[in-house]
Short mmCIF file of C-alpha atoms in Angstrom, two decimals:
data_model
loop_
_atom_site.label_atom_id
_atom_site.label_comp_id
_atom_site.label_asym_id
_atom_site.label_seq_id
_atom_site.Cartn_x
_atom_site.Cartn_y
_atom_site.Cartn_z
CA UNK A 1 23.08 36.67 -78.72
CA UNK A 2 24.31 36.57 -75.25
CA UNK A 3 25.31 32.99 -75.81
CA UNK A 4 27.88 34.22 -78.28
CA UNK A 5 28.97 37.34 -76.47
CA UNK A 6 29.69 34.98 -73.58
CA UNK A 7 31.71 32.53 -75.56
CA UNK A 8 33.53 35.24 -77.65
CA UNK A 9 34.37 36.72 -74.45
CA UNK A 10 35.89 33.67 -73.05
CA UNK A 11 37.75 32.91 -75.97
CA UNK A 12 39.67 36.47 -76.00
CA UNK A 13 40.01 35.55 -72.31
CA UNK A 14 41.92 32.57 -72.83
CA UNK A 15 43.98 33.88 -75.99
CA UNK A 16 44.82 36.95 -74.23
CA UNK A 17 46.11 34.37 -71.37
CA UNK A 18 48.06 32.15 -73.64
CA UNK A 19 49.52 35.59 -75.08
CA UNK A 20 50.84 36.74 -72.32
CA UNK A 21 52.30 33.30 -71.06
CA UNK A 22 54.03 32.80 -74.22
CA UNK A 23 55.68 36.38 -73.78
CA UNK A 24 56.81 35.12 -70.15
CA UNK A 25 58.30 32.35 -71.59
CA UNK A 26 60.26 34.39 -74.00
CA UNK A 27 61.33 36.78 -71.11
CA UNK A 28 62.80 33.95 -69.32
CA UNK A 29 64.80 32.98 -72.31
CA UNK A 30 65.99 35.86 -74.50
CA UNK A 31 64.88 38.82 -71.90
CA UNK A 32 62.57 41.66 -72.29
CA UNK A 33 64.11 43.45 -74.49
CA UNK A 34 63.83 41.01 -76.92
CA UNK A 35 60.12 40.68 -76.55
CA UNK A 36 58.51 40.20 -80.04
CA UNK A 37 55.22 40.34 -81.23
CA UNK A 38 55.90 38.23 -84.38
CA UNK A 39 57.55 35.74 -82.52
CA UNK A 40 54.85 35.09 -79.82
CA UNK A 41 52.39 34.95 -82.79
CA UNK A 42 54.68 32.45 -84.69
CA UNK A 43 54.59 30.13 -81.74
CA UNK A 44 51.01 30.29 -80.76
CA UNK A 45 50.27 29.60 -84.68
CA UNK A 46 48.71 33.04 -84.98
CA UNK A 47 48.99 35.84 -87.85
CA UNK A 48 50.82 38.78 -86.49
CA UNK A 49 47.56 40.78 -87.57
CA UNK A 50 45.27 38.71 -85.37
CA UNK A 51 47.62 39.09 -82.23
CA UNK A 52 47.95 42.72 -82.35
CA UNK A 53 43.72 42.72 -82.25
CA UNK A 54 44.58 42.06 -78.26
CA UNK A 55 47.69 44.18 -78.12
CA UNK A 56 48.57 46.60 -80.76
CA UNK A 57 52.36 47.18 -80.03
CA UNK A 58 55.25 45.73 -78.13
CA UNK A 59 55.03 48.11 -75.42
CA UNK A 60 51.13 47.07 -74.86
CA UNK A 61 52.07 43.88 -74.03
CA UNK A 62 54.90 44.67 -72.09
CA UNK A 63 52.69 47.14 -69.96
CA UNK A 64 50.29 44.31 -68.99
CA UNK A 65 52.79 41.90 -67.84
CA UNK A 66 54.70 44.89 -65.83
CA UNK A 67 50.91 45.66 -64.45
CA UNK A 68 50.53 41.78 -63.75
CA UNK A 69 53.47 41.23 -61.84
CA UNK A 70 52.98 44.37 -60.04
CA UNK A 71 49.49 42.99 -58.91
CA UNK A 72 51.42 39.03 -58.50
CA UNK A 73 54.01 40.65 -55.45
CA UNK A 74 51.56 42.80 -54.20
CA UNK A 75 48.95 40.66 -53.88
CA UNK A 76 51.28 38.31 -51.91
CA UNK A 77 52.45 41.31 -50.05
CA UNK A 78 48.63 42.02 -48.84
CA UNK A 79 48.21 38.42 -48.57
CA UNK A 80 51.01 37.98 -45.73
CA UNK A 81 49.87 41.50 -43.78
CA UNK A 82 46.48 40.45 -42.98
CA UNK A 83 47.80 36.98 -41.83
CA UNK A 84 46.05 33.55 -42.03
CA UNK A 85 42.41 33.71 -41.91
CA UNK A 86 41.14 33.23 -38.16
CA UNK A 87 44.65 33.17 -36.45
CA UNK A 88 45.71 35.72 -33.59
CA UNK A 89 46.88 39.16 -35.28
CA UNK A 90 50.69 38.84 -35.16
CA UNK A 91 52.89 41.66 -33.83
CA UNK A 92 53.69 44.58 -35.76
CA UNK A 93 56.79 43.79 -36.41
CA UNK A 94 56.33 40.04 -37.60
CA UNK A 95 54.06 41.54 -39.91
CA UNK A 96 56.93 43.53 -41.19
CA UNK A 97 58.73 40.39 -41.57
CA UNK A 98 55.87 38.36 -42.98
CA UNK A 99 55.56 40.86 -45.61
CA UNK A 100 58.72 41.27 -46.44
CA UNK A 101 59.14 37.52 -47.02
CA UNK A 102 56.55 37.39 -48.96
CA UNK A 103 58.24 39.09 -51.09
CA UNK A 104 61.08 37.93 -51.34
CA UNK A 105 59.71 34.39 -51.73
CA UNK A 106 57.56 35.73 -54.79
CA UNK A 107 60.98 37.07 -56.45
CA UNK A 108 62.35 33.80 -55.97
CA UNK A 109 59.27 32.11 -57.10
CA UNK A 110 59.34 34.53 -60.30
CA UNK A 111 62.87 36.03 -61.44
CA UNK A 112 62.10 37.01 -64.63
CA UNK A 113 59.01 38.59 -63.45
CA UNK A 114 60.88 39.98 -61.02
CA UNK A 115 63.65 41.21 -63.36
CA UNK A 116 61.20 42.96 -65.91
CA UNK A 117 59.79 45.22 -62.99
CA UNK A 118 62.57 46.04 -60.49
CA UNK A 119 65.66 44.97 -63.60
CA UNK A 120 67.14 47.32 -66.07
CA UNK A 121 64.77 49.50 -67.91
CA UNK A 122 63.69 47.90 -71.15
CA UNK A 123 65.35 50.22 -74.04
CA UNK A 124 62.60 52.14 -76.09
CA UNK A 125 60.07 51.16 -73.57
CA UNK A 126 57.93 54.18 -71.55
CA UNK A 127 56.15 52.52 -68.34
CA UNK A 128 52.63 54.19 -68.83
CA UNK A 129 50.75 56.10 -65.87
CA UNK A 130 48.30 52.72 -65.55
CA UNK A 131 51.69 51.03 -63.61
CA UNK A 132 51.36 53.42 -60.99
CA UNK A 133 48.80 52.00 -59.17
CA UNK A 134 50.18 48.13 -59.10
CA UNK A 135 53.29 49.40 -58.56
CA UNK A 136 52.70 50.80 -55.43
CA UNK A 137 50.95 48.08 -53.86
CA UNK A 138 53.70 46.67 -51.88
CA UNK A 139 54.94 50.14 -50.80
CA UNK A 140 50.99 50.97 -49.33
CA UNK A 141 51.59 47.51 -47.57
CA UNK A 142 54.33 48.64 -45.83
CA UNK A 143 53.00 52.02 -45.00
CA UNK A 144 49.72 49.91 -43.73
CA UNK A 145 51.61 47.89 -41.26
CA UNK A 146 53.55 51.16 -40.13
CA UNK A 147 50.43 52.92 -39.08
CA UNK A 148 48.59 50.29 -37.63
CA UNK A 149 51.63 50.31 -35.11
CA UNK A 150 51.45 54.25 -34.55
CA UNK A 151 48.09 53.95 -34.14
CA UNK A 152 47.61 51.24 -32.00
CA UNK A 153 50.97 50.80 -29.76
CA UNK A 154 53.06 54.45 -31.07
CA UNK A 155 56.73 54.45 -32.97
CA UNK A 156 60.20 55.36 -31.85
CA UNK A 157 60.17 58.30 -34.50
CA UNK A 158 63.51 58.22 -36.06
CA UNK A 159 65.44 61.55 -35.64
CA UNK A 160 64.59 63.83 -38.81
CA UNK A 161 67.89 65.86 -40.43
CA UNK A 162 67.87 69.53 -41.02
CA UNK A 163 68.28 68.62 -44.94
CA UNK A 164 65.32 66.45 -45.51
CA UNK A 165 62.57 68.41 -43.09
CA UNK A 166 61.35 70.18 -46.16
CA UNK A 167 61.59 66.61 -48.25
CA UNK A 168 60.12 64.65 -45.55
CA UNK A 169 57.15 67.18 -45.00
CA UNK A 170 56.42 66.44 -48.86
CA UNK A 171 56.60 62.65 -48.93
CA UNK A 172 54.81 62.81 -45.92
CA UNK A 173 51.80 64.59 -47.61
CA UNK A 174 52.61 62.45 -50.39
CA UNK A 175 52.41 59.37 -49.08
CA UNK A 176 51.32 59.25 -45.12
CA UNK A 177 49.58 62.08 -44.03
CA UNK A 178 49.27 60.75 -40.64
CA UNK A 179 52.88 59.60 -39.97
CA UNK A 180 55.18 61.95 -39.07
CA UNK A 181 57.78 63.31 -41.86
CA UNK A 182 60.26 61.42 -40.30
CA UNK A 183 59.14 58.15 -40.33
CA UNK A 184 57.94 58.94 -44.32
CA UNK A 185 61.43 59.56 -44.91
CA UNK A 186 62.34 56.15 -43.23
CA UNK A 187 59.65 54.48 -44.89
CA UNK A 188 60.84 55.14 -48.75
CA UNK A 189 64.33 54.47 -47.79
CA UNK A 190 63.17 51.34 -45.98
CA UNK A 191 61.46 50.59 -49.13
CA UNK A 192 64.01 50.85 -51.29
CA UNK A 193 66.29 48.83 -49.02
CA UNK A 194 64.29 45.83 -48.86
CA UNK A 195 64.11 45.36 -52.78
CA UNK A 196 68.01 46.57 -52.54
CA UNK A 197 68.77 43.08 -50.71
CA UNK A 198 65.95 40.96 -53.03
CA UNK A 199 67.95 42.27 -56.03
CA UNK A 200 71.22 41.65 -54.68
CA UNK A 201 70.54 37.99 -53.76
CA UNK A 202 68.11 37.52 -57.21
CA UNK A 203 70.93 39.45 -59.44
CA UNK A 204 73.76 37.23 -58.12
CA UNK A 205 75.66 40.05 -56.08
CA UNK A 206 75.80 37.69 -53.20
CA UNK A 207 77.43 34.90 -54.93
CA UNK A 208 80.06 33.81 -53.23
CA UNK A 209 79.62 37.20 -50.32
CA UNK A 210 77.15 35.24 -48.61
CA UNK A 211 75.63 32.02 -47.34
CA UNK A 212 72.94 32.44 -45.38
CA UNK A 213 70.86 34.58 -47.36
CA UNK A 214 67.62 33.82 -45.65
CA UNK A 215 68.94 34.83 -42.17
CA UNK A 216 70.55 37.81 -43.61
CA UNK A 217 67.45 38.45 -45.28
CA UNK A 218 65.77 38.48 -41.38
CA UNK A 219 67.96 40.35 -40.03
CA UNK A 220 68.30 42.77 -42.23
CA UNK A 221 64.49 43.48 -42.25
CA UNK A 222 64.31 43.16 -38.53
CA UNK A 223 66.80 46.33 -38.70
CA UNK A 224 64.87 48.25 -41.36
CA UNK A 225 61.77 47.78 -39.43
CA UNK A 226 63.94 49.67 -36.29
CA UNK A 227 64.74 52.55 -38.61
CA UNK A 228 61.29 53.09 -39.17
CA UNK A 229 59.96 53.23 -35.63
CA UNK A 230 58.55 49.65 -35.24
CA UNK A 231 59.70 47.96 -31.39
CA UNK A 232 63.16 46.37 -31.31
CA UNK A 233 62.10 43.12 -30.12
CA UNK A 234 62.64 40.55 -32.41
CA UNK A 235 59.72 39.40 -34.62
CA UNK A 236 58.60 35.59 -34.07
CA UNK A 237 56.36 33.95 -35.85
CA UNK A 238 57.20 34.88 -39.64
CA UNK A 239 58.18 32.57 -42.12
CA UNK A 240 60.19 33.47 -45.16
CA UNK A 241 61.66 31.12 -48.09
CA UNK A 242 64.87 29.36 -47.62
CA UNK A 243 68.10 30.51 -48.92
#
């Protein structure tokens, strides 16, 4: 019997797999809002009824390709901030960098991935509570690399305005109980910033603005990574994608 468990197992494995790269392949081409159940079973050779056995709606399906691209950038994201296995640590703020190029070399990698979970919001579609989790991945990343530096070497805590102490004391408990509320507040704006430029760049906003999107990409991180307390030195070291 646990012969046949093991093979029925591996068989919804690899249908649930061919599923859900089917439905990638019909976001690249017709976009998520198109997404169709009957049309990823007509191309697989399915029955609609045996597809929706691994995902009874639209929106199921959707959610697990949101979740899996949420896991894709943010396991590159956690990939780049421990650094390659037995080199020296890099400096805090090349492993701003690094991390930040990682992700912007995933989005590049992925568009339509990209597009489905930082793009316009799919009509009729609800992201459930289980996106939560993947979809703060990068942001913890980010945070990580922040407090390593306060811990270890100390931040240039950004001035705080009157108007966000009682917002910044909330994200701060939030998000970073040990940073101060300042650099929380930095932190979520610095986050929103760096996907800001990705989507710019990925969306076509810098067609024909700018050139040199890699070494605007650099800098501009460099300078978030300032506004968040991190040392103004210039990080070496970190590579990004080209541009």
């Amino acid at each position: 019997m646990s012969t046949i468990r093991g093979a029925r197992e591996r068989a919804r494995i690899e249908i649930t797999a061919a599923i859900k790269d089917e439905a990638r392949r019909q976001l690249a081409a017709e976009g998520a809002a198109k997404l169709s159940l009957r049309a990823v079973a007509r191309e697989l050779g399915m029955v609609s009824s045996a597809l929706y056995r691994y995902f009874p709606s639209r929106d199921d399906l959707l959610t697990a390709l949101i979740i899996d691209a949420y896991d894709a950038v943010g396991e590159a994201a956690e990939k780049a901030a421990r650094g390659e296995a037995g080199a020296p640590a890099l400096p805090h703020p090349a492993r701003w960098l690094a991390v930040a190029c990682a992700v912007r070399d995933w989005a590049l990698a992925h568009p339509h991935e990209y597009a489905l979970i930082f793009g316009s919001p799919v009509p009729g579609y609800t992201a459930p509570q289980d996106t939560v989790g993947p979809a703060s991945r990068v942001g913890q990343v980010l945070i990580g690399v922040v407090r390593d530096a306060y811990l270890a070497d100390g931040l240039a805590v950004p001035p705080q305005s009157a108007e966000l102490r009682t917002e910044g004391a909330r994200m701060a408990a939030d998000l970073a109980a040990d940073l101060p509320p300042a650099v929380a507040v930095a932190l979520v704006a610095a986050w929103a910033q760096l996907f800001g430029l990705i989507s710019f760049e990925l969306f076509g906003q810098f067609n024909r603005v700018v050139e040199a999107r890699e070494q605007l990409f650099r800098h501009a991180v460099h300078e978030l990574g300032r506004s968040v307390g991190l040392p103004a030195g210039r990080p070496a070291g970190a590579g990004g994608a080209g541009g």
